[in-house]
Amino acid sequence: MSILERVDGVSPARVSPLSKVIVIDDLKELLPLSEAYKSVQKRDPDSGVFLSWEWLFDIFSKNQGGWRLYAVQNSEAPTGYSGFFPVARTLHWSETKDELQTYYSAAGRLGLSDYVGFVCEPNFETSAIEALGKHLAKDPWARLSLRYEPTERRSRIFADVFEKNDDFSVAWPDYRINKGKTNQLVCPVLALPPDYETFVSGLGRRSRKQLKRYERRLAALEAPRFSVPKGEQVETDWDKLLELWGLKWDGQKSTGKVKALTAKYRDFLDRSHRLGMLFLVSLWDGEKMLGSMAHLVDRDTMTLHSVLEGRDPDCADLGVGTLLHHYAIRQSIRAKCTSYDFGHGDAEYKYRLGAEDVPVSYLTIRRRSSATGSVLDPSMCVQALQKVEKYMDADEGAKAKTSVSQLREALSRMRVSS
């Protein structure tokens, strides 16, 4: 793992009136912004690998028509740009309003990104985010969701714009899974010491005894080994990881949902591998995989993100998950990483390994008015026509008729405004 320097030194945010927002939803138009985006993101201490150009561009290229990048131009900023906001766009049929609606969410979630949000020049954070909010308030959409923004500060600046506007309602919902047991709006993160021995000695007595017990059980196996695959073996191993991950949810999630999530995670792993960001470690007994764990490497922040784990359900007494985390933590310390991110959720084992909570925010904004033209983006006419075709095939004529009427009105408004 190569080591790159971190960016230090953040100046306080200040407001500048010299802001203009442009909108990009085409890859060809996006490419000229490459250097400016990379430069701003490099200086932004609050936007890590999941908001990097390489990561998002790959997501955009596989979801054409489903994303938008809002860019704030500012002549006082070093690159001429002071901030960026990548969003995903989908069409939703509202059963309560009987209409098609454009929904916005964080673009990174198209690729299962752990963190989402804004990319800002540190000196221009407030003015950039306010400009983005004011611009988006004028665009046609019904709901905007921003889940897993890591600062909350930036979400608050953005939300303030809409709270001052009577056309919108703002909410900060909880987000829990596992029947409410697991809070997904925290990401426990371990600050890594300079060596592995210091890490282990800093654990609680119970955790140290548990680790020794698992290590003895592992040593008693016929041919235990850890592996970090290379070349073609990488894809072979992640296929086995996904198979084990699927077993965990067998009977808990529908077959269709497990299949869809497996496809998304496979795309995530493939992207990580192609971009040179994947660290995959597996534990075996001979040729039998006992478990595997995938991580994403952020070389700018020197963070190892734990993102996906699969374990053989017949090996629960071996502590496979604990052993894999210990191996990954040992390797991240050797690579001079400064933090190990356990990902979303307040599972108890993360705290036994010394992690501390890093909260993330969840913001939703809804447009109160559903006047024709205010909730359907006319630039999504292709997707809207696809919906109409689907409704007609399903003999849902009323939905098709309403959608066509909405689209006609939205396109008419677009011609008038232009």
CSV table of C-alpha atoms in Angstrom, one decimal:
chain,number,residue,atom,x,y,z
A,1,MET,CA,0.0,0.0,0.0
A,2,SER,CA,1.6,3.3,-1.1
A,3,ILE,CA,1.5,6.2,1.3
A,4,LEU,CA,0.4,9.7,0.1
A,5,GLU,CA,0.6,12.8,2.2
A,6,ARG,CA,-2.4,14.1,4.0
A,7,VAL,CA,-3.8,17.6,3.5
A,8,ASP,CA,-3.5,19.6,6.7
A,9,GLY,CA,-4.5,23.1,7.6
A,10,VAL,CA,-8.1,24.2,7.2
A,11,SER,CA,-9.1,27.9,7.3
A,12,PRO,CA,-12.5,29.0,8.7
A,13,ALA,CA,-15.3,29.2,6.2
A,14,ARG,CA,-16.3,32.7,5.0
A,15,VAL,CA,-19.1,33.9,2.7
A,16,SER,CA,-18.5,35.2,-0.8
A,17,PRO,CA,-21.3,36.7,-3.0
A,18,LEU,CA,-19.5,35.9,-6.2
A,19,SER,CA,-21.1,32.5,-6.8
A,20,LYS,CA,-22.9,31.0,-9.9
A,21,VAL,CA,-24.1,27.4,-10.1
A,22,ILE,CA,-23.8,25.3,-13.2
A,23,VAL,CA,-25.4,21.9,-13.8
A,24,ILE,CA,-23.7,19.0,-15.5
A,25,ASP,CA,-25.4,15.7,-16.4
A,26,ASP,CA,-23.3,14.5,-19.3
A,27,LEU,CA,-19.9,12.7,-19.1
A,28,LYS,CA,-18.5,14.8,-22.0
A,29,GLU,CA,-19.4,18.0,-20.2
A,30,LEU,CA,-18.0,16.6,-17.0
A,31,LEU,CA,-14.5,15.8,-18.2
A,32,PRO,CA,-13.3,19.5,-18.4
A,33,LEU,CA,-14.0,19.9,-14.7
A,34,SER,CA,-11.6,17.0,-13.8
A,35,GLU,CA,-8.6,19.0,-12.7
A,36,ALA,CA,-10.7,21.7,-10.8
A,37,TYR,CA,-12.7,19.0,-9.0
A,38,LYS,CA,-9.6,17.0,-8.0
A,39,SER,CA,-7.8,20.2,-6.8
A,40,VAL,CA,-10.7,21.2,-4.6
A,41,GLN,CA,-11.3,17.7,-3.3
A,42,LYS,CA,-7.6,17.4,-2.4
A,43,ARG,CA,-7.8,20.5,-0.2
A,44,ASP,CA,-11.1,19.5,1.4
A,45,PRO,CA,-10.4,17.7,4.6
A,46,ASP,CA,-14.0,16.5,4.9
A,47,SER,CA,-14.4,14.7,1.5
A,48,GLY,CA,-12.6,11.4,1.4
A,49,VAL,CA,-12.2,8.6,-1.1
A,50,PHE,CA,-16.0,8.2,-1.6
A,51,LEU,CA,-16.2,11.8,-3.0
A,52,SER,CA,-13.0,11.5,-5.1
A,53,TRP,CA,-13.2,12.1,-8.8
A,54,GLU,CA,-12.1,8.6,-9.7
A,55,TRP,CA,-14.7,7.0,-7.5
A,56,LEU,CA,-17.6,9.2,-8.6
A,57,PHE,CA,-16.7,9.3,-12.3
A,58,ASP,CA,-16.8,5.5,-12.4
A,59,ILE,CA,-20.3,5.6,-10.8
A,60,PHE,CA,-21.5,8.2,-13.2
A,61,SER,CA,-20.3,6.3,-16.2
A,62,LYS,CA,-22.4,3.3,-15.2
A,63,ASN,CA,-25.5,5.3,-14.4
A,64,GLN,CA,-25.8,7.7,-17.3
A,65,GLY,CA,-29.0,9.7,-17.1
A,66,GLY,CA,-29.3,9.0,-13.4
A,67,TRP,CA,-27.0,11.6,-11.9
A,68,ARG,CA,-26.2,15.3,-11.8
A,69,LEU,CA,-23.3,17.4,-10.6
A,70,TYR,CA,-23.9,20.9,-9.3
A,71,ALA,CA,-20.8,23.0,-9.5
A,72,VAL,CA,-20.4,26.4,-7.9
A,73,GLN,CA,-18.3,28.9,-9.9
A,74,ASN,CA,-16.5,31.6,-8.0
A,75,SER,CA,-13.9,33.8,-9.4
A,76,GLU,CA,-12.2,34.2,-6.0
A,77,ALA,CA,-11.6,30.5,-5.6
A,78,PRO,CA,-8.2,29.1,-6.6
A,79,THR,CA,-9.6,27.0,-9.4
A,80,GLY,CA,-12.6,29.1,-10.2
A,81,TYR,CA,-14.8,26.6,-8.5
A,82,SER,CA,-15.7,26.7,-4.8
A,83,GLY,CA,-17.9,23.7,-4.4
A,84,PHE,CA,-19.6,20.6,-5.9
A,85,PHE,CA,-22.6,18.6,-5.0
A,86,PRO,CA,-23.1,15.2,-6.8
A,87,VAL,CA,-26.7,13.9,-6.8
A,88,ALA,CA,-28.6,10.9,-8.1
A,89,ARG,CA,-32.0,11.3,-9.8
A,90,THR,CA,-34.9,8.9,-9.9
A,91,LEU,CA,-38.5,9.0,-10.9
A,92,HIS,CA,-41.1,7.9,-8.3
A,93,TRP,CA,-44.9,7.4,-8.6
A,94,SER,CA,-46.6,9.0,-5.6
A,95,GLU,CA,-49.7,6.9,-4.7
A,96,THR,CA,-50.9,9.7,-2.4
A,97,LYS,CA,-50.5,12.5,-4.9
A,98,ASP,CA,-51.2,10.4,-8.0
A,99,GLU,CA,-48.3,11.9,-9.9
A,100,LEU,CA,-44.7,11.2,-11.1
A,101,GLN,CA,-42.1,12.9,-9.0
A,102,THR,CA,-38.4,13.5,-9.3
A,103,TYR,CA,-36.4,12.3,-6.3
A,104,TYR,CA,-32.9,13.5,-5.5
A,105,SER,CA,-30.4,11.6,-3.4
A,106,ALA,CA,-26.7,11.4,-2.9
A,107,ALA,CA,-25.0,10.2,-6.1
A,108,GLY,CA,-22.5,8.1,-4.1
A,109,ARG,CA,-25.3,5.8,-2.9
A,110,LEU,CA,-25.6,4.6,-6.5
A,111,GLY,CA,-22.4,2.8,-5.8
A,112,LEU,CA,-23.0,2.0,-2.1
A,113,SER,CA,-20.6,4.8,-0.9
A,114,ASP,CA,-20.2,4.9,2.9
A,115,TYR,CA,-20.0,8.7,2.9
A,116,VAL,CA,-21.7,11.3,0.7
A,117,GLY,CA,-22.2,15.0,0.5
A,118,PHE,CA,-20.3,18.1,-0.6
A,119,VAL,CA,-16.9,18.9,-1.9
A,120,CYS,CA,-15.8,22.4,-0.9
A,121,GLU,CA,-12.9,24.8,-0.9
A,122,PRO,CA,-12.4,25.2,2.8
A,123,ASN,CA,-12.4,29.0,2.6
A,124,PHE,CA,-15.7,29.1,0.7
A,125,GLU,CA,-17.7,26.3,2.4
A,126,THR,CA,-20.6,28.4,3.6
A,127,SER,CA,-21.1,30.5,0.4
A,128,ALA,CA,-20.8,27.4,-1.9
A,129,ILE,CA,-23.3,25.3,0.0
A,130,GLU,CA,-25.8,28.2,0.3
A,131,ALA,CA,-25.5,28.9,-3.4
A,132,LEU,CA,-26.2,25.2,-4.1
A,133,GLY,CA,-29.2,25.2,-1.8
A,134,LYS,CA,-30.7,28.3,-3.4
A,135,HIS,CA,-30.2,26.9,-6.9
A,136,LEU,CA,-31.7,23.5,-6.1
A,137,ALA,CA,-34.7,25.2,-4.5
A,138,LYS,CA,-35.6,26.5,-8.0
A,139,ASP,CA,-35.3,23.1,-9.6
A,140,PRO,CA,-38.3,20.7,-10.1
A,141,TRP,CA,-38.2,17.8,-7.6
A,142,ALA,CA,-40.4,16.5,-4.8
A,143,ARG,CA,-37.9,15.0,-2.3
A,144,LEU,CA,-34.2,15.3,-1.6
A,145,SER,CA,-32.5,12.8,0.7
A,146,LEU,CA,-28.9,13.2,1.9
A,147,ARG,CA,-28.0,10.2,4.1
A,148,TYR,CA,-24.5,9.5,5.5
A,149,GLU,CA,-23.1,13.1,5.2
A,150,PRO,CA,-20.0,13.0,7.6
A,151,THR,CA,-19.9,16.5,8.9
A,152,GLU,CA,-23.5,17.4,9.8
A,153,ARG,CA,-22.2,21.0,9.7
A,154,ARG,CA,-22.5,21.1,5.9
A,155,SER,CA,-25.9,19.5,6.0
A,156,ARG,CA,-27.1,22.1,8.4
A,157,ILE,CA,-25.9,24.9,6.2
A,158,PHE,CA,-27.7,23.4,3.3
A,159,ALA,CA,-30.9,22.7,5.3
A,160,ASP,CA,-31.0,26.3,6.6
A,161,VAL,CA,-31.6,27.5,3.0
A,162,PHE,CA,-34.8,25.4,2.8
A,163,GLU,CA,-36.0,26.1,6.3
A,164,LYS,CA,-36.2,29.7,5.4
A,165,ASN,CA,-38.4,28.8,2.4
A,166,ASP,CA,-42.1,28.1,3.1
A,167,ASP,CA,-42.2,25.8,0.0
A,168,PHE,CA,-40.2,23.1,1.8
A,169,SER,CA,-40.2,21.0,4.9
A,170,VAL,CA,-37.0,19.7,6.5
A,171,ALA,CA,-36.5,16.6,8.6
A,172,TRP,CA,-33.7,14.8,10.3
A,173,PRO,CA,-34.9,11.2,10.6
A,174,ASP,CA,-33.3,8.3,12.4
A,175,TYR,CA,-32.1,5.3,10.5
A,176,ARG,CA,-32.0,1.9,12.1
A,177,ILE,CA,-31.9,-1.6,10.9
A,178,ASN,CA,-32.2,-5.1,12.4
A,179,LYS,CA,-35.6,-4.3,13.8
A,180,GLY,CA,-34.4,-1.0,15.3
A,181,LYS,CA,-31.4,-2.5,17.2
A,182,THR,CA,-28.7,-1.1,15.0
A,183,ASN,CA,-28.1,2.7,14.6
A,184,GLN,CA,-26.7,3.2,11.1
A,185,LEU,CA,-26.0,6.9,11.6
A,186,VAL,CA,-22.8,6.3,13.5
A,187,CYS,CA,-19.5,4.9,12.0
A,188,PRO,CA,-17.2,3.6,14.8
A,189,VAL,CA,-13.6,4.5,13.9
A,190,LEU,CA,-10.4,3.2,15.5
A,191,ALA,CA,-7.5,5.6,15.8
A,192,LEU,CA,-4.5,3.4,15.0
A,193,PRO,CA,-1.4,3.4,17.3
A,194,PRO,CA,2.1,3.2,15.8
A,195,ASP,CA,2.3,-0.6,16.3
A,196,TYR,CA,0.0,-3.6,16.6
A,197,GLU,CA,1.3,-4.7,20.0
A,198,THR,CA,0.3,-1.3,21.4
A,199,PHE,CA,-3.2,-1.8,19.9
A,200,VAL,CA,-3.6,-5.2,21.5
A,201,SER,CA,-2.3,-4.1,24.9
A,202,GLY,CA,-4.8,-1.2,24.8
A,203,LEU,CA,-7.8,-3.6,24.5
A,204,GLY,CA,-9.9,-4.6,27.5
A,205,ARG,CA,-9.0,-7.7,29.4
A,206,ARG,CA,-12.0,-9.6,28.1
A,207,SER,CA,-11.1,-8.7,24.5
A,208,ARG,CA,-7.5,-9.9,24.9
A,209,LYS,CA,-8.6,-13.2,26.4
A,210,GLN,CA,-11.2,-13.7,23.6
A,211,LEU,CA,-8.5,-13.0,21.0
A,212,LYS,CA,-6.1,-15.6,22.5
A,213,ARG,CA,-9.0,-18.1,22.7
A,214,TYR,CA,-9.8,-17.6,19.0
A,215,GLU,CA,-6.1,-17.9,18.1
A,216,ARG,CA,-5.8,-21.2,19.9
A,217,ARG,CA,-8.8,-22.6,18.1
A,218,LEU,CA,-7.5,-21.4,14.8
A,219,ALA,CA,-4.1,-23.0,15.4
A,220,ALA,CA,-5.8,-26.3,16.1
A,221,LEU,CA,-7.2,-26.5,12.6
A,222,GLU,CA,-5.6,-28.7,10.0
A,223,ALA,CA,-4.2,-26.0,7.7
A,224,PRO,CA,-5.2,-22.4,8.8
A,225,ARG,CA,-4.0,-19.5,6.7
A,226,PHE,CA,-4.7,-15.9,5.9
A,227,SER,CA,-4.5,-14.7,2.3
A,228,VAL,CA,-4.5,-11.4,0.4
A,229,PRO,CA,-5.3,-12.4,-3.2
A,230,LYS,CA,-3.6,-11.1,-6.3
A,231,GLY,CA,-4.5,-11.2,-10.0
A,232,GLU,CA,-7.3,-13.4,-11.1
A,233,GLN,CA,-7.6,-14.8,-7.6
A,234,VAL,CA,-9.1,-11.5,-6.4
A,235,GLU,CA,-12.4,-12.0,-8.3
A,236,THR,CA,-12.5,-15.7,-7.3
A,237,ASP,CA,-12.2,-14.7,-3.6
A,238,TRP,CA,-14.8,-12.0,-3.7
A,239,ASP,CA,-17.3,-14.3,-5.4
A,240,LYS,CA,-16.8,-16.7,-2.4
A,241,LEU,CA,-17.1,-13.7,0.0
A,242,LEU,CA,-20.4,-12.7,-1.6
A,243,GLU,CA,-21.7,-16.3,-1.4
A,244,LEU,CA,-20.9,-16.4,2.3
A,245,TRP,CA,-22.5,-12.9,2.8
A,246,GLY,CA,-25.6,-14.1,1.1
A,247,LEU,CA,-25.9,-17.1,3.5
A,248,LYS,CA,-26.1,-14.6,6.4
A,249,TRP,CA,-29.3,-13.1,5.0
A,250,ASP,CA,-30.9,-16.4,3.8
A,251,GLY,CA,-34.4,-16.3,5.2
A,252,GLN,CA,-34.1,-12.8,6.6
A,253,LYS,CA,-34.3,-10.9,3.3
A,254,SER,CA,-36.2,-11.8,0.2
A,255,THR,CA,-34.3,-13.7,-2.5
A,256,GLY,CA,-34.8,-10.8,-4.9
A,257,LYS,CA,-33.4,-8.3,-2.5
A,258,VAL,CA,-30.4,-10.5,-1.7
A,259,LYS,CA,-29.7,-10.9,-5.4
A,260,ALA,CA,-30.0,-7.2,-6.1
A,261,LEU,CA,-27.7,-6.3,-3.2
A,262,THR,CA,-25.2,-9.0,-4.3
A,263,ALA,CA,-25.0,-7.4,-7.7
A,264,LYS,CA,-24.4,-4.0,-6.2
A,265,TYR,CA,-21.7,-5.2,-3.9
A,266,ARG,CA,-20.0,-7.1,-6.8
A,267,ASP,CA,-20.0,-3.8,-8.7
A,268,PHE,CA,-18.6,-2.1,-5.6
A,269,LEU,CA,-15.8,-4.6,-5.3
A,270,ASP,CA,-15.0,-4.5,-9.0
A,271,ARG,CA,-14.8,-0.7,-9.0
A,272,SER,CA,-12.5,-0.8,-5.9
A,273,HIS,CA,-10.2,-3.3,-7.5
A,274,ARG,CA,-10.0,-1.5,-10.8
A,275,LEU,CA,-9.2,1.8,-9.1
A,276,GLY,CA,-6.5,0.1,-7.0
A,277,MET,CA,-8.4,0.7,-3.7
A,278,LEU,CA,-9.4,-2.8,-2.7
A,279,PHE,CA,-7.8,-4.7,0.2
A,280,LEU,CA,-9.3,-8.1,0.5
A,281,VAL,CA,-8.3,-10.6,3.2
A,282,SER,CA,-9.6,-14.1,3.6
A,283,LEU,CA,-9.2,-16.8,6.3
A,284,TRP,CA,-9.0,-20.5,5.2
A,285,ASP,CA,-8.6,-24.0,6.5
A,286,GLY,CA,-6.8,-25.6,3.6
A,287,GLU,CA,-9.0,-24.9,0.6
A,288,LYS,CA,-12.1,-24.1,2.6
A,289,MET,CA,-12.8,-20.4,3.0
A,290,LEU,CA,-13.9,-19.7,6.6
A,291,GLY,CA,-14.5,-16.0,6.0
A,292,SER,CA,-13.5,-13.0,4.0
A,293,MET,CA,-13.5,-9.2,4.5
A,294,ALA,CA,-13.3,-6.4,1.9
A,295,HIS,CA,-11.8,-3.0,2.7
A,296,LEU,CA,-11.4,0.2,0.7
A,297,VAL,CA,-8.1,2.1,1.0
A,298,ASP,CA,-8.2,5.9,1.3
A,299,ARG,CA,-4.5,6.9,0.7
A,300,ASP,CA,-5.2,10.6,1.2
A,301,THR,CA,-6.7,10.3,4.7
A,302,MET,CA,-4.7,7.1,5.5
A,303,THR,CA,-7.9,5.3,6.4
A,304,LEU,CA,-8.8,1.6,5.8
A,305,HIS,CA,-12.6,1.3,5.5
A,306,SER,CA,-14.1,-2.1,6.3
A,307,VAL,CA,-17.1,-2.4,3.9
A,308,LEU,CA,-18.2,-6.1,3.5
A,309,GLU,CA,-17.8,-9.4,5.4
A,310,GLY,CA,-18.8,-13.0,4.7
A,311,ARG,CA,-18.4,-15.9,7.2
A,312,ASP,CA,-19.1,-19.6,7.1
A,313,PRO,CA,-22.1,-20.0,9.5
A,314,ASP,CA,-20.7,-23.4,10.6
A,315,CYS,CA,-17.6,-21.7,12.1
A,316,ALA,CA,-19.2,-19.3,14.5
A,317,ASP,CA,-17.1,-20.6,17.5
A,318,LEU,CA,-13.8,-19.7,15.7
A,319,GLY,CA,-14.3,-15.9,15.9
A,320,VAL,CA,-13.6,-15.5,12.2
A,321,GLY,CA,-14.8,-11.9,12.1
A,322,THR,CA,-12.6,-10.9,15.0
A,323,LEU,CA,-9.6,-12.6,13.5
A,324,LEU,CA,-10.1,-11.0,10.1
A,325,HIS,CA,-10.4,-7.5,11.7
A,326,HIS,CA,-7.2,-8.1,13.7
A,327,TYR,CA,-5.3,-9.2,10.6
A,328,ALA,CA,-6.5,-6.1,8.7
A,329,ILE,CA,-5.7,-3.8,11.6
A,330,ARG,CA,-2.2,-5.2,11.8
A,331,GLN,CA,-1.7,-4.7,8.1
A,332,SER,CA,-3.1,-1.1,8.1
A,333,ILE,CA,-0.7,-0.2,11.0
A,334,ARG,CA,2.2,-1.6,9.0
A,335,ALA,CA,1.1,0.5,6.0
A,336,LYS,CA,1.2,3.6,8.3
A,337,CYS,CA,-2.6,4.1,8.2
A,338,THR,CA,-3.9,6.4,11.0
A,339,SER,CA,-7.5,5.1,11.2
A,340,TYR,CA,-9.6,2.0,10.7
A,341,ASP,CA,-13.2,2.7,9.9
A,342,PHE,CA,-15.6,-0.1,10.8
A,343,GLY,CA,-18.4,1.4,8.7
A,344,HIS,CA,-22.0,2.0,9.5
A,345,GLY,CA,-23.7,0.6,12.6
A,346,ASP,CA,-23.1,0.5,16.3
A,347,ALA,CA,-22.5,-3.2,16.7
A,348,GLU,CA,-20.9,-3.9,20.1
A,349,TYR,CA,-17.8,-5.7,18.8
A,350,LYS,CA,-16.5,-2.5,17.2
A,351,TYR,CA,-16.2,-0.8,20.6
A,352,ARG,CA,-14.5,-3.9,22.1
A,353,LEU,CA,-11.8,-3.3,19.5
A,354,GLY,CA,-11.4,0.3,20.6
A,355,ALA,CA,-13.5,2.2,18.1
A,356,GLU,CA,-15.2,5.5,18.9
A,357,ASP,CA,-18.4,6.8,17.3
A,358,VAL,CA,-18.2,9.2,14.4
A,359,PRO,CA,-21.8,10.4,13.7
A,360,VAL,CA,-23.2,11.0,10.2
A,361,SER,CA,-26.3,12.9,9.4
A,362,TYR,CA,-29.5,12.1,7.5
A,363,LEU,CA,-31.3,15.0,6.0
A,364,THR,CA,-34.6,14.9,4.0
A,365,ILE,CA,-36.2,17.8,2.3
A,366,ARG,CA,-39.7,17.7,0.8
A,367,ARG,CA,-41.4,20.2,-1.5
A,368,ARG,CA,-44.8,21.1,0.0
A,369,SER,CA,-46.4,22.2,-3.2
A,370,SER,CA,-47.2,19.5,-5.8
A,371,ALA,CA,-48.4,22.0,-8.5
A,372,THR,CA,-47.9,20.5,-12.0
A,373,GLY,CA,-44.4,21.2,-13.2
A,374,SER,CA,-42.8,21.7,-9.7
A,375,VAL,CA,-42.1,18.1,-8.9
A,376,LEU,CA,-41.2,16.5,-12.3
A,377,ASP,CA,-37.9,17.4,-13.9
A,378,PRO,CA,-38.5,17.8,-17.7
A,379,SER,CA,-34.9,16.7,-18.4
A,380,MET,CA,-36.0,13.2,-17.3
A,381,CYS,CA,-38.4,12.9,-20.2
A,382,VAL,CA,-36.9,9.7,-21.5
A,383,GLN,CA,-37.3,8.0,-18.1
A,384,ALA,CA,-40.8,9.4,-17.8
A,385,LEU,CA,-41.7,7.9,-21.2
A,386,GLN,CA,-40.3,4.6,-20.1
A,387,LYS,CA,-42.6,4.8,-17.0
A,388,VAL,CA,-45.5,5.5,-19.3
A,389,GLU,CA,-44.7,2.5,-21.4
A,390,LYS,CA,-44.5,0.4,-18.3
A,391,TYR,CA,-47.9,1.6,-17.0
A,392,MET,CA,-49.5,0.9,-20.4
A,393,ASP,CA,-48.1,-2.6,-20.5
A,394,ALA,CA,-49.5,-3.1,-16.9
A,395,ASP,CA,-52.9,-1.8,-18.0
A,396,GLU,CA,-52.5,1.2,-15.7
A,397,GLY,CA,-54.0,3.7,-18.1
A,398,ALA,CA,-54.8,6.3,-15.4
A,399,LYS,CA,-51.1,6.5,-14.4
A,400,ALA,CA,-50.0,6.7,-18.0
A,401,LYS,CA,-52.4,9.5,-18.8
A,402,THR,CA,-51.4,11.5,-15.7
A,403,SER,CA,-47.7,11.0,-16.5
A,404,VAL,CA,-48.1,12.2,-20.1
A,405,SER,CA,-50.1,15.3,-18.9
A,406,GLN,CA,-47.4,16.1,-16.3
A,407,LEU,CA,-44.6,15.7,-18.9
A,408,ARG,CA,-46.4,17.9,-21.4
A,409,GLU,CA,-46.8,20.6,-18.8
A,410,ALA,CA,-43.2,20.3,-17.6
A,411,LEU,CA,-41.8,20.5,-21.1
A,412,SER,CA,-44.0,23.5,-21.8
A,413,ARG,CA,-42.6,25.3,-18.8
A,414,MET,CA,-39.1,24.5,-19.8
A,415,ARG,CA,-39.6,26.1,-23.2
A,416,VAL,CA,-41.1,29.2,-21.7
A,417,SER,CA,-38.3,29.6,-19.2
A,418,SER,CA,-35.6,29.2,-21.9
